[in-house]
Protein backbone atom coordinates (compact mmCIF):
# COMPACT_ATOMS: atom_id res chain seq x y z
CA UNK A 1 0.00 0.00 0.00
CA UNK A 2 2.87 2.40 0.78
CA UNK A 3 4.29 1.80 -2.68
CA UNK A 4 0.96 2.75 -4.22
CA UNK A 5 0.89 6.03 -2.23
CA UNK A 6 4.44 6.90 -3.27
CA UNK A 7 3.59 6.21 -6.92
CA UNK A 8 0.41 8.27 -6.67
CA UNK A 9 2.30 11.24 -5.07
CA UNK A 10 5.00 11.02 -7.76
CA UNK A 11 2.32 11.19 -10.48
CA UNK A 12 0.50 14.15 -8.87
CA UNK A 13 3.64 16.18 -8.12
CA UNK A 14 5.65 15.20 -11.21
CA UNK A 15 8.65 14.31 -9.04
CA UNK A 16 10.72 11.15 -9.07
CA UNK A 17 10.02 8.29 -6.68
CA UNK A 18 13.33 8.94 -4.87
CA UNK A 19 12.43 12.62 -4.29
CA UNK A 20 9.02 11.64 -2.90
CA UNK A 21 10.63 9.17 -0.47
CA UNK A 22 13.28 11.76 0.54
CA UNK A 23 10.69 14.47 1.27
CA UNK A 24 8.34 12.04 3.04
CA UNK A 25 11.11 10.79 5.34
CA UNK A 26 13.44 13.78 5.73
CA UNK A 27 11.48 16.88 4.80
CA UNK A 28 12.99 19.52 2.56
CA UNK A 29 13.50 23.18 1.84
CA UNK A 30 13.13 23.89 -1.89
CA UNK A 31 10.00 24.86 -3.82
CA UNK A 32 9.97 21.44 -5.50
CA UNK A 33 10.06 19.80 -2.03
CA UNK A 34 7.08 21.91 -1.00
CA UNK A 35 5.18 20.80 -4.11
CA UNK A 36 5.82 17.18 -3.14
CA UNK A 37 4.73 17.89 0.47
CA UNK A 38 1.46 19.47 -0.76
CA UNK A 39 0.82 16.40 -2.96
CA UNK A 40 1.36 14.14 0.07
CA UNK A 41 -1.00 16.35 2.09
CA UNK A 42 -3.68 16.13 -0.63
CA UNK A 43 -3.46 12.35 -0.78
CA UNK A 44 -2.82 11.37 2.86
CA UNK A 45 -4.16 14.34 4.82
CA UNK A 46 -0.85 14.81 6.67
CA UNK A 47 -0.07 18.59 6.82
CA UNK A 48 2.68 19.73 4.44
CA UNK A 49 4.31 21.74 7.21
CA UNK A 50 4.76 18.62 9.33
CA UNK A 51 6.30 16.83 6.36
CA UNK A 52 8.73 19.65 5.59
CA UNK A 53 9.78 20.06 9.22
CA UNK A 54 10.02 16.33 9.87
CA UNK A 55 13.79 16.46 9.66
CA UNK A 56 13.89 19.01 12.48
CA UNK A 57 12.65 16.38 14.92
CA UNK A 58 15.48 14.04 13.97
CA UNK A 59 18.37 16.50 14.11
CA UNK A 60 21.22 15.42 16.36
CA UNK A 61 21.72 17.32 19.58
CA UNK A 62 24.04 20.26 19.10
CA UNK A 63 27.48 19.82 20.60
CA UNK A 64 28.07 21.17 24.08
CA UNK A 65 29.13 24.79 24.13
CA UNK A 66 32.84 25.15 24.70
CA UNK A 67 33.82 27.47 27.54
CA UNK A 68 34.70 31.01 26.54
CA UNK A 69 38.00 30.86 28.38
CA UNK A 70 39.17 27.26 28.83
CA UNK A 71 42.07 28.46 31.03
CA UNK A 72 39.83 30.30 33.51
CA UNK A 73 40.01 29.18 37.11
CA UNK A 74 37.44 29.62 39.85
CA UNK A 75 38.36 32.21 42.47
CA UNK A 76 36.25 31.74 45.63
CA UNK A 77 36.98 35.32 46.77
CA UNK A 78 35.24 36.81 43.74
CA UNK A 79 31.59 37.55 44.41
CA UNK A 80 29.30 37.22 41.40
CA UNK A 81 26.17 39.30 41.61
CA UNK A 82 22.99 38.16 39.85
CA UNK A 83 21.60 40.19 37.00
CA UNK A 84 18.19 41.66 37.72
CA UNK A 85 16.28 40.85 34.56
CA UNK A 86 12.80 40.48 35.95
CA UNK A 87 10.63 43.61 35.94
CA UNK A 88 9.33 42.61 39.38
CA UNK A 89 12.81 42.64 40.94
CA UNK A 90 14.15 45.66 42.73
CA UNK A 91 16.84 47.71 40.99
CA UNK A 92 18.40 48.94 44.22
CA UNK A 93 22.03 48.34 45.10
CA UNK A 94 22.64 45.32 47.30
CA UNK A 95 23.64 46.28 50.86
CA UNK A 96 27.06 44.62 50.70
CA UNK A 97 27.80 45.91 47.22
CA UNK A 98 31.29 47.47 46.96
CA UNK A 99 29.79 50.57 45.36
CA UNK A 100 27.44 51.11 48.31
CA UNK A 101 27.84 54.58 49.78
CA UNK A 102 25.97 57.20 51.69
CA UNK A 103 24.44 59.86 49.43
CA UNK A 104 24.70 62.56 52.12
CA UNK A 105 28.45 62.07 52.45
CA UNK A 106 28.85 62.47 48.70
CA UNK A 107 26.75 65.65 48.69
CA UNK A 108 28.84 67.12 51.52
CA UNK A 109 32.06 66.22 49.73
CA UNK A 110 30.77 67.72 46.49
CA UNK A 111 29.78 70.92 48.32
CA UNK A 112 33.21 71.16 49.97
CA UNK A 113 35.01 70.61 46.67
CA UNK A 114 32.82 73.16 44.91
CA UNK A 115 33.44 75.73 47.64
CA UNK A 116 37.20 75.06 47.54
CA UNK A 117 37.20 75.44 43.77
CA UNK A 118 35.23 78.68 43.98
CA UNK A 119 37.73 80.05 46.51
CA UNK A 120 40.62 79.05 44.27
CA UNK A 121 39.06 80.85 41.30
CA UNK A 122 38.38 83.92 43.42
CA UNK A 123 41.89 84.33 44.83
CA UNK A 124 44.09 82.96 42.02
CA UNK A 125 44.83 86.31 40.34
CA UNK A 126 45.54 88.08 43.64
CA UNK A 127 47.75 85.22 44.81
CA UNK A 128 49.68 85.28 41.52
CA UNK A 129 50.18 89.05 41.96
CA UNK A 130 51.44 88.68 45.53
CA UNK A 131 53.78 85.79 44.70
CA UNK A 132 54.73 87.27 41.31
CA UNK A 133 54.49 83.70 39.94
CA UNK A 134 51.39 82.42 38.11
CA UNK A 135 52.56 78.79 38.11
CA UNK A 136 53.10 78.78 41.88
CA UNK A 137 49.66 80.36 42.38
CA UNK A 138 48.08 77.64 40.24
CA UNK A 139 49.84 74.89 42.23
CA UNK A 140 48.80 76.42 45.55
CA UNK A 141 45.15 76.89 44.57
CA UNK A 142 45.01 73.29 43.32
CA UNK A 143 46.49 72.01 46.58
CA UNK A 144 43.52 72.61 48.87
CA UNK A 145 40.38 70.49 48.92
CA UNK A 146 38.29 72.49 51.41
CA UNK A 147 37.79 76.22 51.90
CA UNK A 148 39.30 75.94 55.40
CA UNK A 149 42.51 74.50 53.97
CA UNK A 150 42.51 77.23 51.34
CA UNK A 151 42.14 80.02 53.89
CA UNK A 152 44.90 78.54 56.08
CA UNK A 153 47.24 78.29 53.08
CA UNK A 154 46.42 81.83 52.00
CA UNK A 155 47.05 83.14 55.52
CA UNK A 156 50.44 81.40 55.57
CA UNK A 157 51.42 82.78 52.14
CA UNK A 158 50.32 86.27 53.08
CA UNK A 159 52.20 86.14 56.38
CA UNK A 160 55.37 85.44 54.38
CA UNK A 161 54.82 87.65 51.30
CA UNK A 162 52.15 90.23 52.13
CA UNK A 163 52.37 93.82 53.34
CA UNK A 164 51.25 94.71 56.90
CA UNK A 165 48.04 96.33 55.61
CA UNK A 166 47.25 93.30 53.47
CA UNK A 167 47.96 90.96 56.40
CA UNK A 168 45.48 92.88 58.57
CA UNK A 169 42.81 92.68 55.86
CA UNK A 170 43.37 88.95 55.42
CA UNK A 171 43.25 88.38 59.18
CA UNK A 172 39.96 90.27 59.41
CA UNK A 173 38.52 88.27 56.49
CA UNK A 174 39.69 85.01 58.03
CA UNK A 175 38.10 85.83 61.39
CA UNK A 176 34.86 86.76 59.62
CA UNK A 177 34.91 83.49 57.64
CA UNK A 178 35.62 81.43 60.77
CA UNK A 179 32.74 83.11 62.61
CA UNK A 180 30.40 82.45 59.69
CA UNK A 181 31.37 78.75 59.55
PDB file of C-alpha atoms in Angstrom:
ATOM      1  CA  UNK A   1       0.000   0.000   0.000  1.00  0.00           C
ATOM      2  CA  UNK A   2       2.865   2.402   0.782  1.00  0.00           C
ATOM      3  CA  UNK A   3       4.288   1.799  -2.683  1.00  0.00           C
ATOM      4  CA  UNK A   4       0.957   2.748  -4.223  1.00  0.00           C
ATOM      5  CA  UNK A   5       0.892   6.032  -2.229  1.00  0.00           C
ATOM      6  CA  UNK A   6       4.444   6.898  -3.273  1.00  0.00           C
ATOM      7  CA  UNK A   7       3.589   6.210  -6.920  1.00  0.00           C
ATOM      8  CA  UNK A   8       0.408   8.272  -6.673  1.00  0.00           C
ATOM      9  CA  UNK A   9       2.299  11.242  -5.068  1.00  0.00           C
ATOM     10  CA  UNK A  10       4.996  11.017  -7.756  1.00  0.00           C
ATOM     11  CA  UNK A  11       2.320  11.193 -10.479  1.00  0.00           C
ATOM     12  CA  UNK A  12       0.499  14.152  -8.875  1.00  0.00           C
ATOM     13  CA  UNK A  13       3.643  16.176  -8.119  1.00  0.00           C
ATOM     14  CA  UNK A  14       5.646  15.196 -11.208  1.00  0.00           C
ATOM     15  CA  UNK A  15       8.646  14.309  -9.040  1.00  0.00           C
ATOM     16  CA  UNK A  16      10.716  11.147  -9.073  1.00  0.00           C
ATOM     17  CA  UNK A  17      10.020   8.291  -6.682  1.00  0.00           C
ATOM     18  CA  UNK A  18      13.327   8.941  -4.871  1.00  0.00           C
ATOM     19  CA  UNK A  19      12.426  12.616  -4.292  1.00  0.00           C
ATOM     20  CA  UNK A  20       9.017  11.643  -2.901  1.00  0.00           C
ATOM     21  CA  UNK A  21      10.629   9.167  -0.469  1.00  0.00           C
ATOM     22  CA  UNK A  22      13.276  11.757   0.542  1.00  0.00           C
ATOM     23  CA  UNK A  23      10.695  14.469   1.269  1.00  0.00           C
ATOM     24  CA  UNK A  24       8.342  12.042   3.041  1.00  0.00           C
ATOM     25  CA  UNK A  25      11.109  10.791   5.345  1.00  0.00           C
ATOM     26  CA  UNK A  26      13.440  13.776   5.726  1.00  0.00           C
ATOM     27  CA  UNK A  27      11.476  16.875   4.797  1.00  0.00           C
ATOM     28  CA  UNK A  28      12.987  19.522   2.559  1.00  0.00           C
ATOM     29  CA  UNK A  29      13.502  23.181   1.843  1.00  0.00           C
ATOM     30  CA  UNK A  30      13.125  23.892  -1.894  1.00  0.00           C
ATOM     31  CA  UNK A  31       9.998  24.860  -3.818  1.00  0.00           C
ATOM     32  CA  UNK A  32       9.971  21.435  -5.500  1.00  0.00           C
ATOM     33  CA  UNK A  33      10.064  19.800  -2.033  1.00  0.00           C
ATOM     34  CA  UNK A  34       7.076  21.911  -0.998  1.00  0.00           C
ATOM     35  CA  UNK A  35       5.180  20.796  -4.114  1.00  0.00           C
ATOM     36  CA  UNK A  36       5.815  17.175  -3.139  1.00  0.00           C
ATOM     37  CA  UNK A  37       4.730  17.894   0.469  1.00  0.00           C
ATOM     38  CA  UNK A  38       1.460  19.468  -0.760  1.00  0.00           C
ATOM     39  CA  UNK A  39       0.817  16.404  -2.959  1.00  0.00           C
ATOM     40  CA  UNK A  40       1.363  14.141   0.073  1.00  0.00           C
ATOM     41  CA  UNK A  41      -1.002  16.353   2.088  1.00  0.00           C
ATOM     42  CA  UNK A  42      -3.683  16.126  -0.629  1.00  0.00           C
ATOM     43  CA  UNK A  43      -3.455  12.347  -0.783  1.00  0.00           C
ATOM     44  CA  UNK A  44      -2.822  11.373   2.863  1.00  0.00           C
ATOM     45  CA  UNK A  45      -4.163  14.340   4.816  1.00  0.00           C
ATOM     46  CA  UNK A  46      -0.846  14.813   6.669  1.00  0.00           C
ATOM     47  CA  UNK A  47      -0.070  18.587   6.823  1.00  0.00           C
ATOM     48  CA  UNK A  48       2.677  19.728   4.445  1.00  0.00           C
ATOM     49  CA  UNK A  49       4.314  21.736   7.213  1.00  0.00           C
ATOM     50  CA  UNK A  50       4.756  18.621   9.329  1.00  0.00           C
ATOM     51  CA  UNK A  51       6.296  16.830   6.362  1.00  0.00           C
ATOM     52  CA  UNK A  52       8.726  19.647   5.594  1.00  0.00           C
ATOM     53  CA  UNK A  53       9.783  20.058   9.223  1.00  0.00           C
ATOM     54  CA  UNK A  54      10.021  16.328   9.874  1.00  0.00           C
ATOM     55  CA  UNK A  55      13.788  16.456   9.665  1.00  0.00           C
ATOM     56  CA  UNK A  56      13.893  19.006  12.476  1.00  0.00           C
ATOM     57  CA  UNK A  57      12.646  16.381  14.920  1.00  0.00           C
ATOM     58  CA  UNK A  58      15.476  14.041  13.974  1.00  0.00           C
ATOM     59  CA  UNK A  59      18.365  16.497  14.111  1.00  0.00           C
ATOM     60  CA  UNK A  60      21.219  15.419  16.355  1.00  0.00           C
ATOM     61  CA  UNK A  61      21.720  17.319  19.581  1.00  0.00           C
ATOM     62  CA  UNK A  62      24.036  20.264  19.096  1.00  0.00           C
ATOM     63  CA  UNK A  63      27.480  19.819  20.604  1.00  0.00           C
ATOM     64  CA  UNK A  64      28.072  21.171  24.078  1.00  0.00           C
ATOM     65  CA  UNK A  65      29.130  24.789  24.130  1.00  0.00           C
ATOM     66  CA  UNK A  66      32.842  25.149  24.695  1.00  0.00           C
ATOM     67  CA  UNK A  67      33.820  27.470  27.545  1.00  0.00           C
ATOM     68  CA  UNK A  68      34.695  31.011  26.538  1.00  0.00           C
ATOM     69  CA  UNK A  69      38.002  30.859  28.375  1.00  0.00           C
ATOM     70  CA  UNK A  70      39.166  27.265  28.828  1.00  0.00           C
ATOM     71  CA  UNK A  71      42.070  28.465  31.026  1.00  0.00           C
ATOM     72  CA  UNK A  72      39.831  30.298  33.506  1.00  0.00           C
ATOM     73  CA  UNK A  73      40.011  29.182  37.112  1.00  0.00           C
ATOM     74  CA  UNK A  74      37.441  29.619  39.847  1.00  0.00           C
ATOM     75  CA  UNK A  75      38.357  32.206  42.469  1.00  0.00           C
ATOM     76  CA  UNK A  76      36.252  31.740  45.633  1.00  0.00           C
ATOM     77  CA  UNK A  77      36.976  35.316  46.774  1.00  0.00           C
ATOM     78  CA  UNK A  78      35.239  36.806  43.740  1.00  0.00           C
ATOM     79  CA  UNK A  79      31.586  37.548  44.409  1.00  0.00           C
ATOM     80  CA  UNK A  80      29.302  37.223  41.405  1.00  0.00           C
ATOM     81  CA  UNK A  81      26.166  39.303  41.606  1.00  0.00           C
ATOM     82  CA  UNK A  82      22.992  38.163  39.851  1.00  0.00           C
ATOM     83  CA  UNK A  83      21.598  40.185  37.005  1.00  0.00           C
ATOM     84  CA  UNK A  84      18.193  41.660  37.719  1.00  0.00           C
ATOM     85  CA  UNK A  85      16.283  40.850  34.556  1.00  0.00           C
ATOM     86  CA  UNK A  86      12.799  40.483  35.952  1.00  0.00           C
ATOM     87  CA  UNK A  87      10.633  43.614  35.944  1.00  0.00           C
ATOM     88  CA  UNK A  88       9.329  42.605  39.379  1.00  0.00           C
ATOM     89  CA  UNK A  89      12.810  42.639  40.939  1.00  0.00           C
ATOM     90  CA  UNK A  90      14.146  45.657  42.731  1.00  0.00           C
ATOM     91  CA  UNK A  91      16.836  47.713  40.995  1.00  0.00           C
ATOM     92  CA  UNK A  92      18.402  48.945  44.223  1.00  0.00           C
ATOM     93  CA  UNK A  93      22.034  48.339  45.098  1.00  0.00           C
ATOM     94  CA  UNK A  94      22.639  45.316  47.302  1.00  0.00           C
ATOM     95  CA  UNK A  95      23.637  46.282  50.864  1.00  0.00           C
ATOM     96  CA  UNK A  96      27.055  44.616  50.703  1.00  0.00           C
ATOM     97  CA  UNK A  97      27.803  45.906  47.219  1.00  0.00           C
ATOM     98  CA  UNK A  98      31.295  47.471  46.961  1.00  0.00           C
ATOM     99  CA  UNK A  99      29.794  50.567  45.360  1.00  0.00           C
ATOM    100  CA  UNK A 100      27.443  51.105  48.308  1.00  0.00           C
ATOM    101  CA  UNK A 101      27.843  54.584  49.775  1.00  0.00           C
ATOM    102  CA  UNK A 102      25.967  57.202  51.693  1.00  0.00           C
ATOM    103  CA  UNK A 103      24.436  59.864  49.435  1.00  0.00           C
ATOM    104  CA  UNK A 104      24.695  62.565  52.121  1.00  0.00           C
ATOM    105  CA  UNK A 105      28.449  62.075  52.445  1.00  0.00           C
ATOM    106  CA  UNK A 106      28.850  62.469  48.697  1.00  0.00           C
ATOM    107  CA  UNK A 107      26.752  65.646  48.692  1.00  0.00           C
ATOM    108  CA  UNK A 108      28.838  67.116  51.518  1.00  0.00           C
ATOM    109  CA  UNK A 109      32.060  66.217  49.727  1.00  0.00           C
ATOM    110  CA  UNK A 110      30.772  67.717  46.494  1.00  0.00           C
ATOM    111  CA  UNK A 111      29.776  70.915  48.315  1.00  0.00           C
ATOM    112  CA  UNK A 112      33.214  71.165  49.972  1.00  0.00           C
ATOM    113  CA  UNK A 113      35.010  70.605  46.665  1.00  0.00           C
ATOM    114  CA  UNK A 114      32.817  73.158  44.906  1.00  0.00           C
ATOM    115  CA  UNK A 115      33.440  75.732  47.638  1.00  0.00           C
ATOM    116  CA  UNK A 116      37.198  75.063  47.541  1.00  0.00           C
ATOM    117  CA  UNK A 117      37.198  75.439  43.771  1.00  0.00           C
ATOM    118  CA  UNK A 118      35.228  78.678  43.982  1.00  0.00           C
ATOM    119  CA  UNK A 119      37.728  80.052  46.513  1.00  0.00           C
ATOM    120  CA  UNK A 120      40.620  79.045  44.272  1.00  0.00           C
ATOM    121  CA  UNK A 121      39.065  80.854  41.297  1.00  0.00           C
ATOM    122  CA  UNK A 122      38.377  83.919  43.417  1.00  0.00           C
ATOM    123  CA  UNK A 123      41.888  84.333  44.829  1.00  0.00           C
ATOM    124  CA  UNK A 124      44.086  82.957  42.023  1.00  0.00           C
ATOM    125  CA  UNK A 125      44.826  86.308  40.342  1.00  0.00           C
ATOM    126  CA  UNK A 126      45.538  88.077  43.642  1.00  0.00           C
ATOM    127  CA  UNK A 127      47.754  85.225  44.814  1.00  0.00           C
ATOM    128  CA  UNK A 128      49.678  85.280  41.516  1.00  0.00           C
ATOM    129  CA  UNK A 129      50.176  89.048  41.957  1.00  0.00           C
ATOM    130  CA  UNK A 130      51.437  88.679  45.532  1.00  0.00           C
ATOM    131  CA  UNK A 131      53.778  85.788  44.697  1.00  0.00           C
ATOM    132  CA  UNK A 132      54.729  87.272  41.307  1.00  0.00           C
ATOM    133  CA  UNK A 133      54.491  83.702  39.944  1.00  0.00           C
ATOM    134  CA  UNK A 134      51.393  82.417  38.107  1.00  0.00           C
ATOM    135  CA  UNK A 135      52.557  78.791  38.111  1.00  0.00           C
ATOM    136  CA  UNK A 136      53.100  78.783  41.883  1.00  0.00           C
ATOM    137  CA  UNK A 137      49.665  80.359  42.382  1.00  0.00           C
ATOM    138  CA  UNK A 138      48.080  77.640  40.244  1.00  0.00           C
ATOM    139  CA  UNK A 139      49.841  74.885  42.230  1.00  0.00           C
ATOM    140  CA  UNK A 140      48.797  76.419  45.553  1.00  0.00           C
ATOM    141  CA  UNK A 141      45.152  76.887  44.572  1.00  0.00           C
ATOM    142  CA  UNK A 142      45.006  73.294  43.316  1.00  0.00           C
ATOM    143  CA  UNK A 143      46.493  72.015  46.581  1.00  0.00           C
ATOM    144  CA  UNK A 144      43.515  72.613  48.873  1.00  0.00           C
ATOM    145  CA  UNK A 145      40.380  70.492  48.919  1.00  0.00           C
ATOM    146  CA  UNK A 146      38.293  72.495  51.411  1.00  0.00           C
ATOM    147  CA  UNK A 147      37.790  76.224  51.904  1.00  0.00           C
ATOM    148  CA  UNK A 148      39.300  75.944  55.400  1.00  0.00           C
ATOM    149  CA  UNK A 149      42.510  74.497  53.972  1.00  0.00           C
ATOM    150  CA  UNK A 150      42.513  77.226  51.337  1.00  0.00           C
ATOM    151  CA  UNK A 151      42.136  80.022  53.889  1.00  0.00           C
ATOM    152  CA  UNK A 152      44.897  78.536  56.078  1.00  0.00           C
ATOM    153  CA  UNK A 153      47.244  78.292  53.083  1.00  0.00           C
ATOM    154  CA  UNK A 154      46.418  81.830  51.997  1.00  0.00           C
ATOM    155  CA  UNK A 155      47.055  83.144  55.519  1.00  0.00           C
ATOM    156  CA  UNK A 156      50.443  81.404  55.572  1.00  0.00           C
ATOM    157  CA  UNK A 157      51.418  82.778  52.143  1.00  0.00           C
ATOM    158  CA  UNK A 158      50.320  86.265  53.081  1.00  0.00           C
ATOM    159  CA  UNK A 159      52.203  86.135  56.376  1.00  0.00           C
ATOM    160  CA  UNK A 160      55.373  85.438  54.381  1.00  0.00           C
ATOM    161  CA  UNK A 161      54.817  87.649  51.302  1.00  0.00           C
ATOM    162  CA  UNK A 162      52.149  90.232  52.131  1.00  0.00           C
ATOM    163  CA  UNK A 163      52.372  93.822  53.343  1.00  0.00           C
ATOM    164  CA  UNK A 164      51.248  94.705  56.896  1.00  0.00           C
ATOM    165  CA  UNK A 165      48.042  96.335  55.614  1.00  0.00           C
ATOM    166  CA  UNK A 166      47.250  93.297  53.470  1.00  0.00           C
ATOM    167  CA  UNK A 167      47.962  90.963  56.397  1.00  0.00           C
ATOM    168  CA  UNK A 168      45.475  92.882  58.573  1.00  0.00           C
ATOM    169  CA  UNK A 169      42.807  92.684  55.865  1.00  0.00           C
ATOM    170  CA  UNK A 170      43.373  88.947  55.417  1.00  0.00           C
ATOM    171  CA  UNK A 171      43.250  88.376  59.184  1.00  0.00           C
ATOM    172  CA  UNK A 172      39.959  90.269  59.409  1.00  0.00           C
ATOM    173  CA  UNK A 173      38.524  88.275  56.488  1.00  0.00           C
ATOM    174  CA  UNK A 174      39.691  85.014  58.029  1.00  0.00           C
ATOM    175  CA  UNK A 175      38.098  85.832  61.388  1.00  0.00           C
ATOM    176  CA  UNK A 176      34.863  86.757  59.624  1.00  0.00           C
ATOM    177  CA  UNK A 177      34.905  83.489  57.644  1.00  0.00           C
ATOM    178  CA  UNK A 178      35.618  81.426  60.769  1.00  0.00           C
ATOM    179  CA  UNK A 179      32.739  83.113  62.608  1.00  0.00           C
ATOM    180  CA  UNK A 180      30.404  82.448  59.689  1.00  0.00           C
ATOM    181  CA  UNK A 181      31.371  78.751  59.550  1.00  0.00           C
TER     182      UNK A 181
END
